[in-house]
Amino acid sequence: MQRKRIFLSPPHMGGTELDYVHQAFDDNYIAPIGPQLAEFERRFAELTGFSHAVGLASGTAALHLGLRCFGADEGDVVVASSLTFIGSVTPALFRKAEPVFIDSDAESWNMDPVLLAEALEALNAEGRRVAAVVPTDIYGQSCDLDRILDVCRPYDIPVLCDSAEAVGTRYKGRHAGCGARAATYSFNGNKIITTSGGGMFCTDDEKLAEKVRWLSQQARDPGAHYEHSTYGYNYRLSNVLAGIGIGQLEVLQERVERRRAIFDFYVRELGGLPGVSFMPEAPWNTATRWLSVILFDKASGTDPETVRLALEEHNIESRPVWKPMHMQPLFEGVRMFGGAVSEDLFRRGLCLPSGTAMGDDDLALVAETVRGCMA
Ligand SMILES: *Cc1c(COP(=O)(O)O)cnc(C)c1O
């Protein structure tokens, strides 16, 4: 019998999730909204330090609602990280706004604040309205949010931090995303904690949180009948799934520690080899190492695709670094500030299996297989 596949980042239940789901069943709160959702939101707000958290169907939905509330519309610009997952930037397209991309800095792989300043100056000079800046916190590492906020402040541009990959990340002693006008998080199946599918919109602005909640439930105006003065979406997180989320939050810290230990293991086993390096940890944060990313340069004698195929031979899943948005056919011709850093990371980077349920023997097999490519 073949050994079970080692996935890149599969769900890892803690044990109490089903108890909360059972509670929802016992009280017949299978309906979308109920006490599990309220409790999940309360605990998530507590974790992140935001005063309001709204549970949503996905991280993508959370970003969409954020951009809608910030008035992103046709003719406006949304400035985003190029090195990110597509869900970070499709919401700008949903709003018919024009995405403009910013390269990563080498220190954190996140939005480069210097290039952001250049972009905002140029766009301002052209009289363009920037509806929002949406920096990603990549692979569990926080962007330098304070510097990004400083750059945006003179223009009064709201920062909508895409912290989908950074649940559990600490930035300068606070949670990743905290300090932005709003931040969004994802509980998709591959993230550090999961509700099967889900997301969260967080903000300190009560009116904004209320509007997001209202829009996520079809924007129904007060009254017994269904009255609508604008359109909304069906974007609320299910109460049943929120039950999974409560249980997952109880093991988040353990998951962070295990992800970091997995990263440290790879560094120990492979970091000394010629031409091999790993994703840096920027001094301003404690990253979760949601995914462990390894880089190969010429001296390694191999490349990410060769290693990926070798791992696949052993039924082990790995994945290239996100292909930058400015290199995507979908965004051909879109404006880009910089580009060399994210292009290089895409060419040289591979995400290694990072699932917290992996045993040490699995980890050893991954390391051995990678090493075998470099003989
Ligand atoms: C996962 C992810 C999203 C989207 O989250 P979903 O819950 O899958 O919609 C957005 N941005 C980034 C950077 C992500 O990794």
mmCIF file of C-alpha atoms and ligand atoms in Angstrom:
data_model
loop_
_atom_site.group_PDB
_atom_site.id
_atom_site.type_symbol
_atom_site.label_atom_id
_atom_site.label_comp_id
_atom_site.label_asym_id
_atom_site.label_seq_id
_atom_site.Cartn_x
_atom_site.Cartn_y
_atom_site.Cartn_z
ATOM 1 C CA MET A 1 0.000 0.000 0.000
ATOM 2 C CA GLN A 2 1.242 3.438 -0.880
ATOM 3 C CA ARG A 3 2.033 5.829 1.933
ATOM 4 C CA LYS A 4 -0.509 8.593 2.358
ATOM 5 C CA ARG A 5 0.134 11.690 0.318
ATOM 6 C CA ILE A 6 1.937 14.482 2.117
ATOM 7 C CA PHE A 7 -0.011 17.621 1.314
ATOM 8 C CA LEU A 8 1.314 21.148 1.265
ATOM 9 C CA SER A 9 -0.893 22.471 4.049
ATOM 10 C CA PRO A 10 -3.917 20.332 4.875
ATOM 11 C CA PRO A 11 -6.501 21.054 7.584
ATOM 12 C CA HIS A 12 -5.513 20.034 11.114
ATOM 13 C CA MET A 13 -8.341 19.783 13.617
ATOM 14 C CA GLY A 14 -7.583 20.276 17.294
ATOM 15 C CA GLY A 15 -10.352 18.093 18.743
ATOM 16 C CA THR A 16 -12.897 20.515 20.192
ATOM 17 C CA GLU A 17 -14.257 21.723 16.836
ATOM 18 C CA LEU A 18 -16.904 19.019 16.676
ATOM 19 C CA ASP A 19 -18.183 19.936 20.164
ATOM 20 C CA TYR A 20 -18.989 23.444 18.954
ATOM 21 C CA VAL A 21 -20.555 22.078 15.781
ATOM 22 C CA HIS A 22 -22.657 19.737 17.946
ATOM 23 C CA GLN A 23 -23.828 22.696 20.002
ATOM 24 C CA ALA A 24 -25.006 24.352 16.820
ATOM 25 C CA PHE A 25 -26.886 21.163 15.881
ATOM 26 C CA ASP A 26 -28.372 20.735 19.363
ATOM 27 C CA ASP A 27 -29.788 24.256 19.258
ATOM 28 C CA ASN A 28 -30.762 23.874 15.601
ATOM 29 C CA TYR A 29 -28.626 26.862 14.668
ATOM 30 C CA ILE A 30 -28.002 25.410 11.243
ATOM 31 C CA ALA A 31 -29.381 28.713 10.045
ATOM 32 C CA PRO A 32 -26.619 30.983 8.846
ATOM 33 C CA ILE A 33 -26.530 33.211 11.890
ATOM 34 C CA GLY A 34 -26.357 32.102 15.519
ATOM 35 C CA PRO A 35 -24.389 31.987 18.769
ATOM 36 C CA GLN A 36 -21.367 30.117 17.359
ATOM 37 C CA LEU A 37 -20.835 32.851 14.792
ATOM 38 C CA ALA A 38 -21.134 35.560 17.439
ATOM 39 C CA GLU A 39 -18.676 33.735 19.685
ATOM 40 C CA PHE A 40 -16.194 33.135 16.855
ATOM 41 C CA GLU A 41 -16.316 36.835 15.972
ATOM 42 C CA ARG A 42 -15.862 37.835 19.617
ATOM 43 C CA ARG A 43 -12.832 35.597 20.042
ATOM 44 C CA PHE A 44 -11.329 36.645 16.728
ATOM 45 C CA ALA A 45 -11.643 40.324 17.615
ATOM 46 C CA GLU A 46 -9.937 39.547 20.900
ATOM 47 C CA LEU A 47 -7.105 37.725 19.101
ATOM 48 C CA THR A 48 -6.472 40.477 16.563
ATOM 49 C CA GLY A 49 -7.087 43.448 18.844
ATOM 50 C CA PHE A 50 -9.710 44.950 16.544
ATOM 51 C CA SER A 51 -12.940 46.127 18.161
ATOM 52 C CA HIS A 52 -15.108 44.569 15.436
ATOM 53 C CA ALA A 53 -14.943 41.315 13.495
ATOM 54 C CA VAL A 54 -17.472 40.153 10.899
ATOM 55 C CA GLY A 55 -17.485 36.489 9.884
ATOM 56 C CA LEU A 56 -17.764 36.004 6.131
ATOM 57 C CA ALA A 57 -17.856 33.237 3.544
ATOM 58 C CA SER A 58 -14.240 33.785 2.460
ATOM 59 C CA GLY A 59 -11.266 36.086 2.607
ATOM 60 C CA THR A 60 -12.031 37.123 -0.945
ATOM 61 C CA ALA A 61 -15.555 38.148 0.101
ATOM 62 C CA ALA A 62 -14.093 40.175 2.983
ATOM 63 C CA LEU A 63 -11.827 42.099 0.586
ATOM 64 C CA HIS A 64 -14.709 42.624 -1.837
ATOM 65 C CA LEU A 65 -16.884 44.135 0.886
ATOM 66 C CA GLY A 66 -13.990 46.299 2.066
ATOM 67 C CA LEU A 67 -13.426 47.749 -1.393
ATOM 68 C CA ARG A 68 -17.146 48.313 -1.859
ATOM 69 C CA CYS A 69 -17.275 50.247 1.436
ATOM 70 C CA PHE A 70 -14.228 52.312 0.462
ATOM 71 C CA GLY A 71 -16.094 53.292 -2.679
ATOM 72 C CA ALA A 72 -13.766 51.580 -5.153
ATOM 73 C CA ASP A 73 -15.421 52.024 -8.521
ATOM 74 C CA GLU A 74 -14.814 52.294 -12.227
ATOM 75 C CA GLY A 75 -12.016 54.782 -12.887
ATOM 76 C CA ASP A 76 -10.490 54.345 -9.430
ATOM 77 C CA VAL A 77 -7.222 52.640 -8.660
ATOM 78 C CA VAL A 78 -6.609 49.880 -6.110
ATOM 79 C CA VAL A 79 -2.929 49.511 -5.240
ATOM 80 C CA ALA A 80 -1.949 45.959 -4.315
ATOM 81 C CA SER A 81 1.014 43.634 -3.809
ATOM 82 C CA SER A 82 2.101 41.845 -6.954
ATOM 83 C CA LEU A 83 3.419 38.825 -5.059
ATOM 84 C CA THR A 84 0.139 37.456 -3.763
ATOM 85 C CA PHE A 85 -2.692 35.032 -4.356
ATOM 86 C CA ILE A 86 -5.301 35.967 -6.951
ATOM 87 C CA GLY A 87 -8.052 36.281 -4.310
ATOM 88 C CA SER A 88 -6.266 39.361 -3.050
ATOM 89 C CA VAL A 89 -6.830 41.288 -6.265
ATOM 90 C CA THR A 90 -9.947 39.931 -7.982
ATOM 91 C CA PRO A 91 -12.123 42.066 -5.660
ATOM 92 C CA ALA A 92 -10.708 45.157 -7.419
ATOM 93 C CA LEU A 93 -11.929 43.660 -10.697
ATOM 94 C CA PHE A 94 -15.350 42.903 -9.164
ATOM 95 C CA ARG A 95 -15.543 46.666 -8.504
ATOM 96 C CA LYS A 96 -14.275 47.484 -12.041
ATOM 97 C CA ALA A 97 -11.414 49.409 -10.462
ATOM 98 C CA GLU A 98 -7.921 49.408 -11.978
ATOM 99 C CA PRO A 99 -5.324 47.402 -10.076
ATOM 100 C CA VAL A 100 -1.808 48.840 -9.852
ATOM 101 C CA PHE A 101 0.860 46.512 -8.526
ATOM 102 C CA ILE A 102 3.825 47.067 -6.240
ATOM 103 C CA ASP A 103 6.872 44.830 -6.041
ATOM 104 C CA SER A 104 8.107 43.134 -2.877
ATOM 105 C CA ASP A 105 11.036 44.251 -0.799
ATOM 106 C CA ALA A 106 13.796 41.662 -0.349
ATOM 107 C CA GLU A 107 13.588 41.890 3.429
ATOM 108 C CA SER A 108 10.032 40.602 3.870
ATOM 109 C CA TRP A 109 8.781 39.719 0.357
ATOM 110 C CA ASN A 110 5.869 42.062 1.061
ATOM 111 C CA MET A 111 4.847 45.392 -0.498
ATOM 112 C CA ASP A 112 7.870 47.684 -0.709
ATOM 113 C CA PRO A 113 6.938 50.963 1.049
ATOM 114 C CA VAL A 114 9.462 52.935 -1.035
ATOM 115 C CA LEU A 115 7.858 51.782 -4.290
ATOM 116 C CA LEU A 116 4.421 52.397 -2.793
ATOM 117 C CA ALA A 117 5.413 56.009 -2.081
ATOM 118 C CA GLU A 118 6.562 56.370 -5.684
ATOM 119 C CA ALA A 119 3.307 54.941 -6.979
ATOM 120 C CA LEU A 120 1.068 57.147 -4.828
ATOM 121 C CA GLU A 121 3.033 60.233 -5.811
ATOM 122 C CA ALA A 122 2.703 59.400 -9.507
ATOM 123 C CA LEU A 123 -0.995 58.538 -9.264
ATOM 124 C CA ASN A 124 -1.679 61.675 -7.249
ATOM 125 C CA ALA A 125 0.120 63.814 -9.834
ATOM 126 C CA GLU A 126 -2.108 62.281 -12.503
ATOM 127 C CA GLY A 127 -5.199 63.122 -10.488
ATOM 128 C CA ARG A 128 -6.170 59.487 -10.058
ATOM 129 C CA ARG A 129 -8.302 58.487 -7.093
ATOM 130 C CA VAL A 130 -6.794 55.604 -5.126
ATOM 131 C CA ALA A 131 -9.686 53.891 -3.343
ATOM 132 C CA ALA A 132 -7.490 51.676 -1.174
ATOM 133 C CA VAL A 133 -4.049 50.214 -0.712
ATOM 134 C CA VAL A 134 -4.189 46.449 -0.188
ATOM 135 C CA PRO A 135 -0.884 45.016 1.035
ATOM 136 C CA THR A 136 -0.624 41.254 1.485
ATOM 137 C CA ASP A 137 1.024 39.583 4.476
ATOM 138 C CA ILE A 138 2.733 36.841 2.520
ATOM 139 C CA TYR A 139 3.234 33.271 3.799
ATOM 140 C CA GLY A 140 2.545 34.308 7.398
ATOM 141 C CA GLN A 141 4.908 37.295 7.405
ATOM 142 C CA SER A 142 3.530 40.750 8.165
ATOM 143 C CA CYS A 143 4.191 43.618 5.808
ATOM 144 C CA ASP A 144 5.759 46.671 7.443
ATOM 145 C CA LEU A 145 2.280 48.032 8.100
ATOM 146 C CA ASP A 146 3.341 51.155 10.023
ATOM 147 C CA ARG A 147 5.504 52.342 7.137
ATOM 148 C CA ILE A 148 2.717 51.631 4.657
ATOM 149 C CA LEU A 149 0.286 53.588 6.848
ATOM 150 C CA ASP A 150 2.777 56.489 6.985
ATOM 151 C CA VAL A 151 3.003 56.552 3.196
ATOM 152 C CA CYS A 152 -0.798 56.514 2.779
ATOM 153 C CA ARG A 153 -1.645 59.031 5.520
ATOM 154 C CA PRO A 154 -0.892 62.288 3.631
ATOM 155 C CA TYR A 155 -3.240 61.168 0.840
ATOM 156 C CA ASP A 156 -5.895 59.940 3.256
ATOM 157 C CA ILE A 157 -5.991 56.575 1.479
ATOM 158 C CA PRO A 158 -7.425 53.696 3.548
ATOM 159 C CA VAL A 159 -5.265 50.613 4.006
ATOM 160 C CA LEU A 160 -7.119 47.325 3.679
ATOM 161 C CA CYS A 161 -4.591 44.772 4.842
ATOM 162 C CA ASP A 162 -4.903 41.338 3.245
ATOM 163 C CA SER A 163 -3.815 39.251 6.223
ATOM 164 C CA ALA A 164 -5.394 36.076 4.825
ATOM 165 C CA GLU A 165 -2.120 34.184 5.302
ATOM 166 C CA ALA A 166 -1.193 35.819 8.597
ATOM 167 C CA VAL A 167 -3.616 34.588 11.246
ATOM 168 C CA GLY A 168 -1.438 34.304 14.352
ATOM 169 C CA THR A 169 1.363 36.570 13.080
ATOM 170 C CA ARG A 170 2.654 39.195 15.531
ATOM 171 C CA TYR A 171 3.776 42.573 14.201
ATOM 172 C CA LYS A 172 5.587 44.859 16.670
ATOM 173 C CA GLY A 173 3.721 43.267 19.549
ATOM 174 C CA ARG A 174 0.274 43.375 17.978
ATOM 175 C CA HIS A 175 -1.554 41.056 15.613
ATOM 176 C CA ALA A 176 -0.860 41.321 11.870
ATOM 177 C CA GLY A 177 -3.281 43.707 10.192
ATOM 178 C CA CYS A 178 -4.118 45.579 13.392
ATOM 179 C CA GLY A 179 -3.690 49.320 12.897
ATOM 180 C CA ALA A 180 -5.013 49.315 9.324
ATOM 181 C CA ARG A 181 -8.446 50.831 8.602
ATOM 182 C CA ALA A 182 -9.493 47.234 8.082
ATOM 183 C CA ALA A 183 -7.848 43.842 7.717
ATOM 184 C CA THR A 184 -9.159 40.624 6.236
ATOM 185 C CA TYR A 185 -8.358 37.032 7.152
ATOM 186 C CA SER A 186 -9.014 33.659 5.555
ATOM 187 C CA PHE A 187 -10.000 30.285 6.990
ATOM 188 C CA ASN A 188 -9.766 28.427 3.718
ATOM 189 C CA GLY A 189 -8.822 24.743 3.972
ATOM 190 C CA ASN A 190 -5.097 25.327 3.402
ATOM 191 C CA LYS A 191 -4.622 28.190 5.867
ATOM 192 C CA ILE A 192 -3.076 27.884 9.334
ATOM 193 C CA ILE A 193 -6.534 27.440 10.843
ATOM 194 C CA THR A 194 -9.608 26.633 8.837
ATOM 195 C CA THR A 195 -13.401 26.616 8.958
ATOM 196 C CA SER A 196 -13.436 24.548 5.751
ATOM 197 C CA GLY A 197 -14.075 27.846 4.020
ATOM 198 C CA GLY A 198 -14.480 31.260 5.583
ATOM 199 C CA GLY A 199 -13.088 34.699 6.182
ATOM 200 C CA MET A 200 -13.169 37.627 8.580
ATOM 201 C CA PHE A 201 -13.394 41.381 8.156
ATOM 202 C CA CYS A 202 -11.894 43.335 11.048
ATOM 203 C CA THR A 203 -11.928 47.035 11.826
ATOM 204 C CA ASP A 204 -12.082 49.494 14.705
ATOM 205 C CA ASP A 205 -14.686 51.537 12.827
ATOM 206 C CA GLU A 206 -18.098 50.507 14.106
ATOM 207 C CA LYS A 207 -20.012 52.058 11.191
ATOM 208 C CA LEU A 208 -17.784 50.266 8.701
ATOM 209 C CA ALA A 209 -18.270 46.923 10.470
ATOM 210 C CA GLU A 210 -22.045 47.470 10.479
ATOM 211 C CA LYS A 211 -22.055 48.268 6.788
ATOM 212 C CA VAL A 212 -19.993 45.178 5.956
ATOM 213 C CA ARG A 213 -22.368 43.021 8.004
ATOM 214 C CA TRP A 214 -25.384 44.573 6.298
ATOM 215 C CA LEU A 215 -23.955 44.194 2.794
ATOM 216 C CA SER A 216 -23.008 40.577 3.515
ATOM 217 C CA GLN A 217 -26.672 39.786 4.194
ATOM 218 C CA GLN A 218 -28.257 41.184 1.022
ATOM 219 C CA ALA A 219 -28.426 44.817 2.224
ATOM 220 C CA ARG A 220 -31.925 44.617 3.599
ATOM 221 C CA ASP A 221 -33.374 47.904 4.808
ATOM 222 C CA PRO A 222 -35.415 48.016 8.063
ATOM 223 C CA GLY A 223 -39.022 46.852 7.871
ATOM 224 C CA ALA A 224 -41.051 43.655 7.924
ATOM 225 C CA HIS A 225 -41.024 43.208 4.178
ATOM 226 C CA TYR A 226 -37.872 43.027 2.086
ATOM 227 C CA GLU A 227 -36.931 46.587 1.193
ATOM 228 C CA HIS A 228 -33.772 47.305 -0.796
ATOM 229 C CA SER A 229 -32.231 50.670 -1.605
ATOM 230 C CA THR A 230 -29.002 49.098 -2.842
ATOM 231 C CA TYR A 231 -27.707 45.626 -3.579
ATOM 232 C CA GLY A 232 -25.681 43.435 -1.243
ATOM 233 C CA TYR A 233 -24.281 39.916 -1.280
ATOM 234 C CA ASN A 234 -24.834 36.559 0.355
ATOM 235 C CA TYR A 235 -21.444 36.530 2.035
ATOM 236 C CA ARG A 236 -22.068 35.657 5.681
ATOM 237 C CA LEU A 237 -20.134 32.835 7.358
ATOM 238 C CA SER A 238 -22.332 29.892 8.298
ATOM 239 C CA ASN A 239 -22.947 29.418 12.007
ATOM 240 C CA VAL A 240 -22.024 25.730 11.704
ATOM 241 C CA LEU A 241 -18.656 26.561 10.183
ATOM 242 C CA ALA A 242 -18.057 29.209 12.834
ATOM 243 C CA GLY A 243 -18.220 26.340 15.328
ATOM 244 C CA ILE A 244 -15.175 24.804 13.630
ATOM 245 C CA GLY A 245 -13.491 28.196 13.856
ATOM 246 C CA ILE A 246 -13.941 28.465 17.637
ATOM 247 C CA GLY A 247 -12.270 25.096 18.097
ATOM 248 C CA GLN A 248 -9.452 26.015 15.719
ATOM 249 C CA LEU A 249 -8.722 29.241 17.591
ATOM 250 C CA GLU A 250 -8.089 27.177 20.712
ATOM 251 C CA VAL A 251 -5.097 25.499 19.019
ATOM 252 C CA LEU A 252 -3.831 28.460 16.983
ATOM 253 C CA GLN A 253 -0.811 29.127 19.191
ATOM 254 C CA GLU A 254 0.222 25.467 19.002
ATOM 255 C CA ARG A 255 -0.138 25.576 15.245
ATOM 256 C CA VAL A 256 2.060 28.664 15.001
ATOM 257 C CA GLU A 257 4.755 27.018 17.103
ATOM 258 C CA ARG A 258 4.654 23.836 15.039
ATOM 259 C CA ARG A 259 4.854 25.730 11.727
ATOM 260 C CA ARG A 260 7.867 27.603 13.030
ATOM 261 C CA ALA A 261 9.452 24.343 14.181
ATOM 262 C CA ILE A 262 8.893 22.827 10.725
ATOM 263 C CA PHE A 263 10.577 25.831 9.133
ATOM 264 C CA ASP A 264 13.504 25.554 11.590
ATOM 265 C CA PHE A 265 13.835 21.858 10.755
ATOM 266 C CA TYR A 266 14.157 22.582 7.018
ATOM 267 C CA VAL A 267 16.705 25.298 7.703
ATOM 268 C CA ARG A 268 18.725 22.958 9.904
ATOM 269 C CA GLU A 269 18.629 20.134 7.362
ATOM 270 C CA LEU A 270 19.049 22.097 4.150
ATOM 271 C CA GLY A 271 20.141 25.629 4.980
ATOM 272 C CA GLY A 272 23.849 24.806 4.916
ATOM 273 C CA LEU A 273 23.790 23.428 1.376
ATOM 274 C CA PRO A 274 25.341 25.534 -1.387
ATOM 275 C CA GLY A 275 22.944 27.776 -3.260
ATOM 276 C CA VAL A 276 20.077 27.176 -0.835
ATOM 277 C CA SER A 277 18.389 29.856 1.246
ATOM 278 C CA PHE A 278 15.057 30.400 2.953
ATOM 279 C CA MET A 279 12.439 33.111 3.296
ATOM 280 C CA PRO A 280 13.801 35.756 5.674
ATOM 281 C CA GLU A 281 11.980 36.840 8.805
ATOM 282 C CA ALA A 282 11.699 40.609 8.866
ATOM 283 C CA PRO A 283 12.801 42.133 12.176
ATOM 284 C CA TRP A 284 9.429 43.784 12.759
ATOM 285 C CA ASN A 285 7.472 40.569 13.143
ATOM 286 C CA THR A 286 7.208 37.032 14.427
ATOM 287 C CA ALA A 287 6.043 35.202 11.324
ATOM 288 C CA THR A 288 3.918 32.061 11.565
ATOM 289 C CA ARG A 289 5.824 30.398 8.704
ATOM 290 C CA TRP A 290 2.441 29.406 7.305
ATOM 291 C CA LEU A 291 4.375 27.940 4.385
ATOM 292 C CA SER A 292 8.110 27.181 4.512
ATOM 293 C CA VAL A 293 9.671 28.657 1.399
ATOM 294 C CA ILE A 294 13.065 27.528 0.095
ATOM 295 C CA LEU A 295 15.075 29.310 -2.620
ATOM 296 C CA PHE A 296 17.524 27.682 -5.009
ATOM 297 C CA ASP A 297 20.155 29.595 -6.921
ATOM 298 C CA LYS A 298 22.608 28.327 -9.537
ATOM 299 C CA ALA A 299 25.121 27.045 -6.986
ATOM 300 C CA SER A 300 22.524 24.545 -5.747
ATOM 301 C CA GLY A 301 22.768 22.620 -9.017
ATOM 302 C CA THR A 302 19.001 22.253 -9.049
ATOM 303 C CA ASP A 303 15.842 24.335 -9.410
ATOM 304 C CA PRO A 304 12.350 24.477 -7.911
ATOM 305 C CA GLU A 305 10.660 22.513 -10.694
ATOM 306 C CA THR A 306 13.174 19.640 -10.532
ATOM 307 C CA VAL A 307 12.675 19.449 -6.775
ATOM 308 C CA ARG A 308 8.901 19.682 -7.082
ATOM 309 C CA LEU A 309 8.844 16.747 -9.515
ATOM 310 C CA ALA A 310 11.181 14.713 -7.300
ATOM 311 C CA LEU A 311 8.882 15.307 -4.319
ATOM 312 C CA GLU A 312 5.885 14.383 -6.453
ATOM 313 C CA GLU A 313 7.601 11.034 -7.209
ATOM 314 C CA HIS A 314 7.337 10.362 -3.486
ATOM 315 C CA ASN A 315 3.716 11.476 -3.442
ATOM 316 C CA ILE A 316 4.660 14.732 -1.710
ATOM 317 C CA GLU A 317 2.980 17.978 -2.649
ATOM 318 C CA SER A 318 4.957 21.210 -2.990
ATOM 319 C CA ARG A 319 4.193 24.394 -4.911
ATOM 320 C CA PRO A 320 6.037 27.197 -6.673
ATOM 321 C CA VAL A 321 5.989 30.603 -5.010
ATOM 322 C CA TRP A 322 2.926 32.658 -6.052
ATOM 323 C CA LYS A 323 3.343 33.828 -9.615
ATOM 324 C CA PRO A 324 3.364 37.635 -9.361
ATOM 325 C CA MET A 325 0.196 39.332 -10.559
ATOM 326 C CA HIS A 326 2.058 41.533 -13.051
ATOM 327 C CA MET A 327 3.258 38.342 -14.801
ATOM 328 C CA GLN A 328 -0.267 36.928 -15.118
ATOM 329 C CA PRO A 329 -1.955 36.902 -18.543
ATOM 330 C CA LEU A 330 -5.052 38.309 -16.798
ATOM 331 C CA PHE A 331 -3.123 41.461 -15.910
ATOM 332 C CA GLU A 332 -1.190 41.981 -19.112
ATOM 333 C CA GLY A 333 -0.415 45.665 -19.499
ATOM 334 C CA VAL A 334 -1.325 46.559 -15.928
ATOM 335 C CA ARG A 335 0.869 49.140 -14.209
ATOM 336 C CA MET A 336 3.661 47.840 -12.035
ATOM 337 C CA PHE A 337 6.165 49.591 -9.806
ATOM 338 C CA GLY A 338 9.405 47.596 -9.653
ATOM 339 C CA GLY A 339 9.158 43.870 -10.359
ATOM 340 C CA ALA A 340 12.636 42.334 -10.152
ATOM 341 C CA VAL A 341 12.271 41.033 -6.580
ATOM 342 C CA SER A 342 8.995 39.147 -6.998
ATOM 343 C CA GLU A 343 10.040 37.819 -10.412
ATOM 344 C CA ASP A 344 13.214 36.421 -8.879
ATOM 345 C CA LEU A 345 11.313 34.844 -5.974
ATOM 346 C CA PHE A 346 8.915 33.204 -8.402
ATOM 347 C CA ARG A 347 11.791 31.747 -10.411
ATOM 348 C CA ARG A 348 13.775 30.456 -7.442
ATOM 349 C CA GLY A 349 11.186 29.650 -4.777
ATOM 350 C CA LEU A 350 9.351 26.519 -3.734
ATOM 351 C CA CYS A 351 6.854 26.087 -0.884
ATOM 352 C CA LEU A 352 7.640 22.916 1.033
ATOM 353 C CA PRO A 353 5.061 20.824 2.903
ATOM 354 C CA SER A 354 4.189 22.780 6.035
ATOM 355 C CA GLY A 355 1.183 20.958 7.494
ATOM 356 C CA THR A 356 1.226 20.846 11.282
ATOM 357 C CA ALA A 357 -0.025 17.243 11.459
ATOM 358 C CA MET A 358 3.076 16.008 9.623
ATOM 359 C CA GLY A 359 5.268 13.619 11.566
ATOM 360 C CA ASP A 360 9.026 13.944 11.919
ATOM 361 C CA ASP A 361 9.496 10.983 9.550
ATOM 362 C CA ASP A 362 7.514 12.855 6.889
ATOM 363 C CA LEU A 363 9.673 15.918 7.389
ATOM 364 C CA ALA A 364 12.834 13.839 7.166
ATOM 365 C CA LEU A 365 11.639 12.311 3.884
ATOM 366 C CA VAL A 366 10.990 15.769 2.415
ATOM 367 C CA ALA A 367 14.446 16.996 3.427
ATOM 368 C CA GLU A 368 16.114 13.840 2.120
ATOM 369 C CA THR A 369 14.318 14.127 -1.223
ATOM 370 C CA VAL A 370 15.323 17.761 -1.610
ATOM 371 C CA ARG A 371 18.920 16.914 -0.735
ATOM 372 C CA GLY A 372 18.856 14.095 -3.283
ATOM 373 C CA CYS A 373 18.218 16.632 -6.070
ATOM 374 C CA MET A 374 21.473 18.411 -5.282
ATOM 375 C CA ALA A 375 23.944 15.528 -5.505
HETATM 376 C C1 LIG B 1 -6.229 32.593 0.774
HETATM 377 C C2 LIG B 1 -5.966 33.980 0.362
HETATM 378 C C3 LIG B 1 -6.988 34.864 0.016
HETATM 379 C C4 LIG B 1 -8.407 34.458 -0.179
HETATM 380 O O1 LIG B 1 -8.992 33.835 0.853
HETATM 381 P P1 LIG B 1 -10.238 32.839 0.563
HETATM 382 O O2 LIG B 1 -10.777 32.606 1.926
HETATM 383 O O3 LIG B 1 -9.644 31.610 -0.051
HETATM 384 O O4 LIG B 1 -11.156 33.553 -0.324
HETATM 385 C C5 LIG B 1 -6.673 36.183 -0.261
HETATM 386 N N1 LIG B 1 -5.414 36.610 -0.224
HETATM 387 C C6 LIG B 1 -4.400 35.796 0.070
HETATM 388 C C7 LIG B 1 -3.020 36.360 0.103
HETATM 389 C C8 LIG B 1 -4.625 34.447 0.349
HETATM 390 O O5 LIG B 1 -3.610 33.626 0.597
#
